[in-house]
Amino acid sequence: MTEAMKNLLITVLLFISAPSFLSAQGRGRAQVAEGNRQYDGGNYEQAIEAYNKARSANPASAEVDYNLGNALYQKKDYEQALKRYETALQKSEDPRLRAQTYYNMGNTLFRMNKLKESAAAYQQALRLDPGDEDAKYNLEYVRARLQQEEQQQQDKDQQKKKIEPSEYAKKLRKQAQKLIEEYRYAEALKLMQDGLKTDETVAAYQSFIDRLNDVVEIEEMQ
């Protein structure tokens, strides 16, 4: 990951002017305007209250659900924010609104530590708006995080697979080392191979056994 990719661009895009909403005979427009004003002022609780009133007045509006999702996101209520974004997608066919919704869903899912789902949301945003640089950046960042987590999991799995030698295996290793110091390589190899048949934890010294086997093979060729 590059130095420039230290942080995800966690910013939500407030959809203020929504044509389909504005043409809906004015139902809930005042509440949306109030919600937007409260949102811009950082008063997210009041914004949520206003947007909920707008939803009651105009339940078919995808934009109201979208804005409500943004306010819930700012309150760190990510579960409810995600539900509102999903509802907005169900209601809207507007490519711009859908692209922004998927982008914000990507941010929300990232906050919920659902990285695969977050990446999928950014991909959807980019299908609708290929020029969205923020979505491209965030997708690259999340993919890097996924690779990092996958590597960490592989390392953990490898640690679990690491064999811990028993006291018998440790004793056998010392005996083999003593034979090696006396240049009795073949005997040392046989000791370790026989021990492996008796105690599977002797496999902790497999690399030692392999090197010893190479030495014995070289001796036999001379």
PDB file of C-alpha atoms in Angstrom:
ATOM      1  CA  MET A   1       0.000   0.000   0.000  1.00  0.00           C
ATOM      2  CA  THR A   2       1.375   3.414  -0.930  1.00  0.00           C
ATOM      3  CA  GLU A   3       2.040   6.189   1.585  1.00  0.00           C
ATOM      4  CA  ALA A   4      -0.884   8.117   0.118  1.00  0.00           C
ATOM      5  CA  MET A   5      -3.294   5.305   0.978  1.00  0.00           C
ATOM      6  CA  LYS A   6      -3.177   5.578   4.763  1.00  0.00           C
ATOM      7  CA  ASN A   7      -6.835   6.503   5.178  1.00  0.00           C
ATOM      8  CA  LEU A   8     -10.090   5.672   3.491  1.00  0.00           C
ATOM      9  CA  LEU A   9     -12.040   8.602   2.087  1.00  0.00           C
ATOM     10  CA  ILE A  10     -14.990   8.227   4.440  1.00  0.00           C
ATOM     11  CA  THR A  11     -17.202  11.024   3.164  1.00  0.00           C
ATOM     12  CA  VAL A  12     -20.906  10.811   2.394  1.00  0.00           C
ATOM     13  CA  LEU A  13     -22.475  12.832  -0.373  1.00  0.00           C
ATOM     14  CA  LEU A  14     -25.624  14.722   0.586  1.00  0.00           C
ATOM     15  CA  PHE A  15     -28.199  14.571  -2.201  1.00  0.00           C
ATOM     16  CA  ILE A  16     -29.858  17.986  -1.800  1.00  0.00           C
ATOM     17  CA  SER A  17     -31.609  18.704  -5.111  1.00  0.00           C
ATOM     18  CA  ALA A  18     -33.613  15.664  -6.164  1.00  0.00           C
ATOM     19  CA  PRO A  19     -35.727  16.222  -9.310  1.00  0.00           C
ATOM     20  CA  SER A  20     -38.107  13.336  -8.684  1.00  0.00           C
ATOM     21  CA  PHE A  21     -38.725  14.594  -5.156  1.00  0.00           C
ATOM     22  CA  LEU A  22     -39.117  18.229  -6.129  1.00  0.00           C
ATOM     23  CA  SER A  23     -41.783  17.290  -8.680  1.00  0.00           C
ATOM     24  CA  ALA A  24     -43.827  15.376  -6.133  1.00  0.00           C
ATOM     25  CA  GLN A  25     -46.399  18.132  -5.564  1.00  0.00           C
ATOM     26  CA  GLY A  26     -44.393  19.639  -2.731  1.00  0.00           C
ATOM     27  CA  ARG A  27     -45.094  16.827  -0.266  1.00  0.00           C
ATOM     28  CA  GLY A  28     -42.424  16.882   2.435  1.00  0.00           C
ATOM     29  CA  ARG A  29     -40.266  19.492   0.695  1.00  0.00           C
ATOM     30  CA  ALA A  30     -40.182  21.753   3.726  1.00  0.00           C
ATOM     31  CA  GLN A  31     -39.092  18.874   5.969  1.00  0.00           C
ATOM     32  CA  VAL A  32     -36.327  17.898   3.535  1.00  0.00           C
ATOM     33  CA  ALA A  33     -35.086  21.489   3.407  1.00  0.00           C
ATOM     34  CA  GLU A  34     -35.081  21.551   7.208  1.00  0.00           C
ATOM     35  CA  GLY A  35     -33.296  18.202   7.351  1.00  0.00           C
ATOM     36  CA  ASN A  36     -30.633  19.422   4.938  1.00  0.00           C
ATOM     37  CA  ARG A  37     -30.159  22.603   6.974  1.00  0.00           C
ATOM     38  CA  GLN A  38     -29.755  20.645  10.203  1.00  0.00           C
ATOM     39  CA  TYR A  39     -27.430  18.171   8.491  1.00  0.00           C
ATOM     40  CA  ASP A  40     -25.198  20.958   7.170  1.00  0.00           C
ATOM     41  CA  GLY A  41     -25.047  22.366  10.701  1.00  0.00           C
ATOM     42  CA  GLY A  42     -23.968  19.024  12.138  1.00  0.00           C
ATOM     43  CA  ASN A  43     -27.257  18.579  13.992  1.00  0.00           C
ATOM     44  CA  TYR A  44     -27.813  15.009  12.877  1.00  0.00           C
ATOM     45  CA  GLU A  45     -30.478  14.081  15.422  1.00  0.00           C
ATOM     46  CA  GLN A  46     -32.651  16.971  14.252  1.00  0.00           C
ATOM     47  CA  ALA A  47     -31.889  16.084  10.628  1.00  0.00           C
ATOM     48  CA  ILE A  48     -33.070  12.514  11.243  1.00  0.00           C
ATOM     49  CA  GLU A  49     -36.279  13.822  12.783  1.00  0.00           C
ATOM     50  CA  ALA A  50     -36.943  16.098   9.793  1.00  0.00           C
ATOM     51  CA  TYR A  51     -36.177  13.381   7.234  1.00  0.00           C
ATOM     52  CA  ASN A  52     -38.480  10.942   9.023  1.00  0.00           C
ATOM     53  CA  LYS A  53     -41.283  13.494   8.742  1.00  0.00           C
ATOM     54  CA  ALA A  54     -40.480  13.841   5.045  1.00  0.00           C
ATOM     55  CA  ARG A  55     -40.684  10.048   4.652  1.00  0.00           C
ATOM     56  CA  SER A  56     -44.137  10.070   6.194  1.00  0.00           C
ATOM     57  CA  ALA A  57     -45.205  12.822   3.801  1.00  0.00           C
ATOM     58  CA  ASN A  58     -43.597  11.253   0.735  1.00  0.00           C
ATOM     59  CA  PRO A  59     -42.890   7.531   1.313  1.00  0.00           C
ATOM     60  CA  ALA A  60     -42.048   6.929  -2.357  1.00  0.00           C
ATOM     61  CA  SER A  61     -39.039   9.278  -2.313  1.00  0.00           C
ATOM     62  CA  ALA A  62     -35.709   7.487  -2.672  1.00  0.00           C
ATOM     63  CA  GLU A  63     -33.866  10.743  -2.016  1.00  0.00           C
ATOM     64  CA  VAL A  64     -35.381  11.114   1.448  1.00  0.00           C
ATOM     65  CA  ASP A  65     -34.233   7.605   2.369  1.00  0.00           C
ATOM     66  CA  TYR A  66     -30.805   8.440   0.983  1.00  0.00           C
ATOM     67  CA  ASN A  67     -30.493  11.619   3.058  1.00  0.00           C
ATOM     68  CA  LEU A  68     -31.835   9.852   6.123  1.00  0.00           C
ATOM     69  CA  GLY A  69     -29.178   7.180   5.609  1.00  0.00           C
ATOM     70  CA  ASN A  70     -26.510   9.884   5.530  1.00  0.00           C
ATOM     71  CA  ALA A  71     -27.712  11.394   8.804  1.00  0.00           C
ATOM     72  CA  LEU A  72     -27.847   7.962  10.450  1.00  0.00           C
ATOM     73  CA  TYR A  73     -24.329   7.290   9.162  1.00  0.00           C
ATOM     74  CA  GLN A  74     -23.085  10.471  10.806  1.00  0.00           C
ATOM     75  CA  LYS A  75     -24.678   9.277  14.059  1.00  0.00           C
ATOM     76  CA  LYS A  76     -22.705   6.029  13.621  1.00  0.00           C
ATOM     77  CA  ASP A  77     -25.939   4.040  13.382  1.00  0.00           C
ATOM     78  CA  TYR A  78     -24.527   2.019  10.520  1.00  0.00           C
ATOM     79  CA  GLU A  79     -27.098  -0.790  10.555  1.00  0.00           C
ATOM     80  CA  GLN A  80     -29.999   1.626  10.100  1.00  0.00           C
ATOM     81  CA  ALA A  81     -28.052   3.740   7.590  1.00  0.00           C
ATOM     82  CA  LEU A  82     -27.477   0.648   5.471  1.00  0.00           C
ATOM     83  CA  LYS A  83     -31.191  -0.191   5.542  1.00  0.00           C
ATOM     84  CA  ARG A  84     -32.081   3.293   4.334  1.00  0.00           C
ATOM     85  CA  TYR A  85     -29.548   3.097   1.495  1.00  0.00           C
ATOM     86  CA  GLU A  86     -30.926  -0.283   0.457  1.00  0.00           C
ATOM     87  CA  THR A  87     -34.435   1.162   0.456  1.00  0.00           C
ATOM     88  CA  ALA A  88     -33.265   4.108  -1.657  1.00  0.00           C
ATOM     89  CA  LEU A  89     -31.850   1.688  -4.235  1.00  0.00           C
ATOM     90  CA  GLN A  90     -35.138  -0.180  -4.393  1.00  0.00           C
ATOM     91  CA  LYS A  91     -37.037   3.048  -5.062  1.00  0.00           C
ATOM     92  CA  SER A  92     -34.697   4.811  -7.493  1.00  0.00           C
ATOM     93  CA  GLU A  93     -33.707   4.277 -11.126  1.00  0.00           C
ATOM     94  CA  ASP A  94     -31.643   7.496 -11.215  1.00  0.00           C
ATOM     95  CA  PRO A  95     -28.044   6.441 -12.088  1.00  0.00           C
ATOM     96  CA  ARG A  96     -26.529   9.391 -10.227  1.00  0.00           C
ATOM     97  CA  LEU A  97     -28.423   8.732  -7.021  1.00  0.00           C
ATOM     98  CA  ARG A  98     -27.765   4.992  -7.264  1.00  0.00           C
ATOM     99  CA  ALA A  99     -24.024   5.575  -7.774  1.00  0.00           C
ATOM    100  CA  GLN A 100     -23.837   7.859  -4.734  1.00  0.00           C
ATOM    101  CA  THR A 101     -25.892   5.404  -2.695  1.00  0.00           C
ATOM    102  CA  TYR A 102     -23.579   2.507  -3.521  1.00  0.00           C
ATOM    103  CA  TYR A 103     -20.594   4.701  -2.664  1.00  0.00           C
ATOM    104  CA  ASN A 104     -22.053   5.551   0.740  1.00  0.00           C
ATOM    105  CA  MET A 105     -22.966   1.900   1.282  1.00  0.00           C
ATOM    106  CA  GLY A 106     -19.316   1.068   0.651  1.00  0.00           C
ATOM    107  CA  ASN A 107     -18.293   3.517   3.380  1.00  0.00           C
ATOM    108  CA  THR A 108     -20.934   2.174   5.753  1.00  0.00           C
ATOM    109  CA  LEU A 109     -19.976  -1.454   5.199  1.00  0.00           C
ATOM    110  CA  PHE A 110     -16.336  -0.537   5.738  1.00  0.00           C
ATOM    111  CA  ARG A 111     -17.253   0.985   9.097  1.00  0.00           C
ATOM    112  CA  MET A 112     -19.032  -2.276   9.921  1.00  0.00           C
ATOM    113  CA  ASN A 113     -15.823  -4.142   9.023  1.00  0.00           C
ATOM    114  CA  LYS A 114     -17.562  -5.943   6.156  1.00  0.00           C
ATOM    115  CA  LEU A 115     -14.719  -5.447   3.718  1.00  0.00           C
ATOM    116  CA  LYS A 116     -15.823  -7.809   0.941  1.00  0.00           C
ATOM    117  CA  GLU A 117     -19.295  -6.280   0.880  1.00  0.00           C
ATOM    118  CA  SER A 118     -17.735  -2.813   0.990  1.00  0.00           C
ATOM    119  CA  ALA A 119     -15.588  -3.573  -2.061  1.00  0.00           C
ATOM    120  CA  ALA A 120     -18.640  -4.909  -3.913  1.00  0.00           C
ATOM    121  CA  ALA A 121     -20.551  -1.683  -3.183  1.00  0.00           C
ATOM    122  CA  TYR A 122     -17.701   0.470  -4.525  1.00  0.00           C
ATOM    123  CA  GLN A 123     -17.605  -1.694  -7.649  1.00  0.00           C
ATOM    124  CA  GLN A 124     -21.309  -1.068  -8.197  1.00  0.00           C
ATOM    125  CA  ALA A 125     -20.736   2.668  -7.747  1.00  0.00           C
ATOM    126  CA  LEU A 126     -18.005   2.575 -10.392  1.00  0.00           C
ATOM    127  CA  ARG A 127     -20.183   0.653 -12.847  1.00  0.00           C
ATOM    128  CA  LEU A 128     -22.673   3.502 -12.646  1.00  0.00           C
ATOM    129  CA  ASP A 129     -20.052   6.271 -12.499  1.00  0.00           C
ATOM    130  CA  PRO A 130     -16.672   5.073 -13.875  1.00  0.00           C
ATOM    131  CA  GLY A 131     -15.140   8.503 -13.300  1.00  0.00           C
ATOM    132  CA  ASP A 132     -15.675   8.509  -9.523  1.00  0.00           C
ATOM    133  CA  GLU A 133     -12.100   8.896  -8.251  1.00  0.00           C
ATOM    134  CA  ASP A 134     -13.106   8.551  -4.593  1.00  0.00           C
ATOM    135  CA  ALA A 135     -14.776   5.207  -5.279  1.00  0.00           C
ATOM    136  CA  LYS A 136     -11.684   4.029  -7.192  1.00  0.00           C
ATOM    137  CA  TYR A 137      -9.406   5.056  -4.342  1.00  0.00           C
ATOM    138  CA  ASN A 138     -11.589   3.444  -1.693  1.00  0.00           C
ATOM    139  CA  LEU A 139     -11.938   0.228  -3.683  1.00  0.00           C
ATOM    140  CA  GLU A 140      -8.157  -0.011  -4.029  1.00  0.00           C
ATOM    141  CA  TYR A 141      -7.743   0.664  -0.319  1.00  0.00           C
ATOM    142  CA  VAL A 142     -10.289  -1.981   0.714  1.00  0.00           C
ATOM    143  CA  ARG A 143      -8.738  -4.548  -1.627  1.00  0.00           C
ATOM    144  CA  ALA A 144      -5.342  -3.870  -0.057  1.00  0.00           C
ATOM    145  CA  ARG A 145      -6.871  -4.333   3.397  1.00  0.00           C
ATOM    146  CA  LEU A 146      -8.446  -7.613   2.308  1.00  0.00           C
ATOM    147  CA  GLN A 147      -5.099  -8.878   1.023  1.00  0.00           C
ATOM    148  CA  GLN A 148      -3.446  -7.821   4.268  1.00  0.00           C
ATOM    149  CA  GLU A 149      -6.060  -9.628   6.372  1.00  0.00           C
ATOM    150  CA  GLU A 150      -5.804 -12.725   4.180  1.00  0.00           C
ATOM    151  CA  GLN A 151      -2.031 -12.785   4.670  1.00  0.00           C
ATOM    152  CA  GLN A 152      -2.433 -12.344   8.427  1.00  0.00           C
ATOM    153  CA  GLN A 153      -4.918 -15.231   8.520  1.00  0.00           C
ATOM    154  CA  GLN A 154      -2.532 -17.424   6.539  1.00  0.00           C
ATOM    155  CA  ASP A 155       0.232 -16.577   8.996  1.00  0.00           C
ATOM    156  CA  LYS A 156      -2.046 -17.509  11.908  1.00  0.00           C
ATOM    157  CA  ASP A 157      -3.004 -20.777  10.238  1.00  0.00           C
ATOM    158  CA  GLN A 158       0.661 -21.529   9.652  1.00  0.00           C
ATOM    159  CA  GLN A 159       1.401 -20.896  13.315  1.00  0.00           C
ATOM    160  CA  LYS A 160      -1.367 -23.303  14.308  1.00  0.00           C
ATOM    161  CA  LYS A 161       0.126 -25.944  12.029  1.00  0.00           C
ATOM    162  CA  LYS A 162       3.557 -25.465  13.576  1.00  0.00           C
ATOM    163  CA  ILE A 163       4.452 -28.656  15.433  1.00  0.00           C
ATOM    164  CA  GLU A 164       5.687 -28.414  18.998  1.00  0.00           C
ATOM    165  CA  PRO A 165       8.224 -31.207  19.709  1.00  0.00           C
ATOM    166  CA  SER A 166       7.624 -33.466  22.698  1.00  0.00           C
ATOM    167  CA  GLU A 167      10.269 -34.025  25.370  1.00  0.00           C
ATOM    168  CA  TYR A 168      11.027 -37.358  23.697  1.00  0.00           C
ATOM    169  CA  ALA A 169      11.540 -35.608  20.345  1.00  0.00           C
ATOM    170  CA  LYS A 170      13.844 -33.025  21.929  1.00  0.00           C
ATOM    171  CA  LYS A 171      15.876 -35.772  23.576  1.00  0.00           C
ATOM    172  CA  LEU A 172      16.119 -37.619  20.268  1.00  0.00           C
ATOM    173  CA  ARG A 173      17.357 -34.467  18.546  1.00  0.00           C
ATOM    174  CA  LYS A 174      20.139 -34.078  21.111  1.00  0.00           C
ATOM    175  CA  GLN A 175      21.160 -37.719  20.663  1.00  0.00           C
ATOM    176  CA  ALA A 176      21.256 -37.264  16.893  1.00  0.00           C
ATOM    177  CA  GLN A 177      23.392 -34.138  17.280  1.00  0.00           C
ATOM    178  CA  LYS A 178      25.849 -36.074  19.422  1.00  0.00           C
ATOM    179  CA  LEU A 179      26.128 -38.770  16.725  1.00  0.00           C
ATOM    180  CA  ILE A 180      26.734 -36.072  14.118  1.00  0.00           C
ATOM    181  CA  GLU A 181      29.573 -34.656  16.198  1.00  0.00           C
ATOM    182  CA  GLU A 182      31.082 -38.152  16.029  1.00  0.00           C
ATOM    183  CA  TYR A 183      30.555 -38.181  12.231  1.00  0.00           C
ATOM    184  CA  ARG A 184      28.011 -41.012  12.544  1.00  0.00           C
ATOM    185  CA  TYR A 185      25.550 -39.404  10.132  1.00  0.00           C
ATOM    186  CA  ALA A 186      23.763 -42.551   8.964  1.00  0.00           C
ATOM    187  CA  GLU A 187      23.097 -43.608  12.567  1.00  0.00           C
ATOM    188  CA  ALA A 188      21.803 -40.135  13.398  1.00  0.00           C
ATOM    189  CA  LEU A 189      19.469 -40.240  10.402  1.00  0.00           C
ATOM    190  CA  LYS A 190      18.128 -43.685  11.307  1.00  0.00           C
ATOM    191  CA  LEU A 191      17.594 -42.547  14.895  1.00  0.00           C
ATOM    192  CA  MET A 192      15.460 -39.612  13.747  1.00  0.00           C
ATOM    193  CA  GLN A 193      13.543 -41.627  11.134  1.00  0.00           C
ATOM    194  CA  ASP A 194      12.729 -44.380  13.626  1.00  0.00           C
ATOM    195  CA  GLY A 195      11.722 -41.751  16.169  1.00  0.00           C
ATOM    196  CA  LEU A 196       9.333 -40.203  13.650  1.00  0.00           C
ATOM    197  CA  LYS A 197       7.512 -43.527  13.378  1.00  0.00           C
ATOM    198  CA  THR A 198       7.071 -43.564  17.154  1.00  0.00           C
ATOM    199  CA  ASP A 199       6.360 -39.876  17.831  1.00  0.00           C
ATOM    200  CA  GLU A 200       4.846 -37.636  15.157  1.00  0.00           C
ATOM    201  CA  THR A 201       6.143 -34.484  16.881  1.00  0.00           C
ATOM    202  CA  VAL A 202       9.630 -35.468  15.718  1.00  0.00           C
ATOM    203  CA  ALA A 203       8.406 -33.908  12.456  1.00  0.00           C
ATOM    204  CA  ALA A 204       9.171 -30.559  14.105  1.00  0.00           C
ATOM    205  CA  TYR A 205      12.769 -31.343  13.126  1.00  0.00           C
ATOM    206  CA  GLN A 206      11.918 -32.286   9.533  1.00  0.00           C
ATOM    207  CA  SER A 207      14.297 -29.733   8.040  1.00  0.00           C
ATOM    208  CA  PHE A 208      17.083 -31.155  10.251  1.00  0.00           C
ATOM    209  CA  ILE A 209      16.217 -34.678   9.064  1.00  0.00           C
ATOM    210  CA  ASP A 210      16.200 -33.553   5.424  1.00  0.00           C
ATOM    211  CA  ARG A 211      19.631 -31.926   5.726  1.00  0.00           C
ATOM    212  CA  LEU A 212      20.954 -35.020   7.477  1.00  0.00           C
ATOM    213  CA  ASN A 213      19.585 -37.202   4.687  1.00  0.00           C
ATOM    214  CA  ASP A 214      21.435 -35.060   2.121  1.00  0.00           C
ATOM    215  CA  VAL A 215      24.694 -35.539   4.040  1.00  0.00           C
ATOM    216  CA  VAL A 216      24.200 -39.322   4.176  1.00  0.00           C
ATOM    217  CA  GLU A 217      23.479 -39.469   0.434  1.00  0.00           C
ATOM    218  CA  ILE A 218      26.672 -37.522  -0.292  1.00  0.00           C
ATOM    219  CA  GLU A 219      28.643 -39.902   1.927  1.00  0.00           C
ATOM    220  CA  GLU A 220      27.237 -42.915   0.095  1.00  0.00           C
ATOM    221  CA  MET A 221      28.342 -41.483  -3.265  1.00  0.00           C
ATOM    222  CA  GLN A 222      31.957 -41.200  -2.124  1.00  0.00           C
TER     223      GLN A 222
END
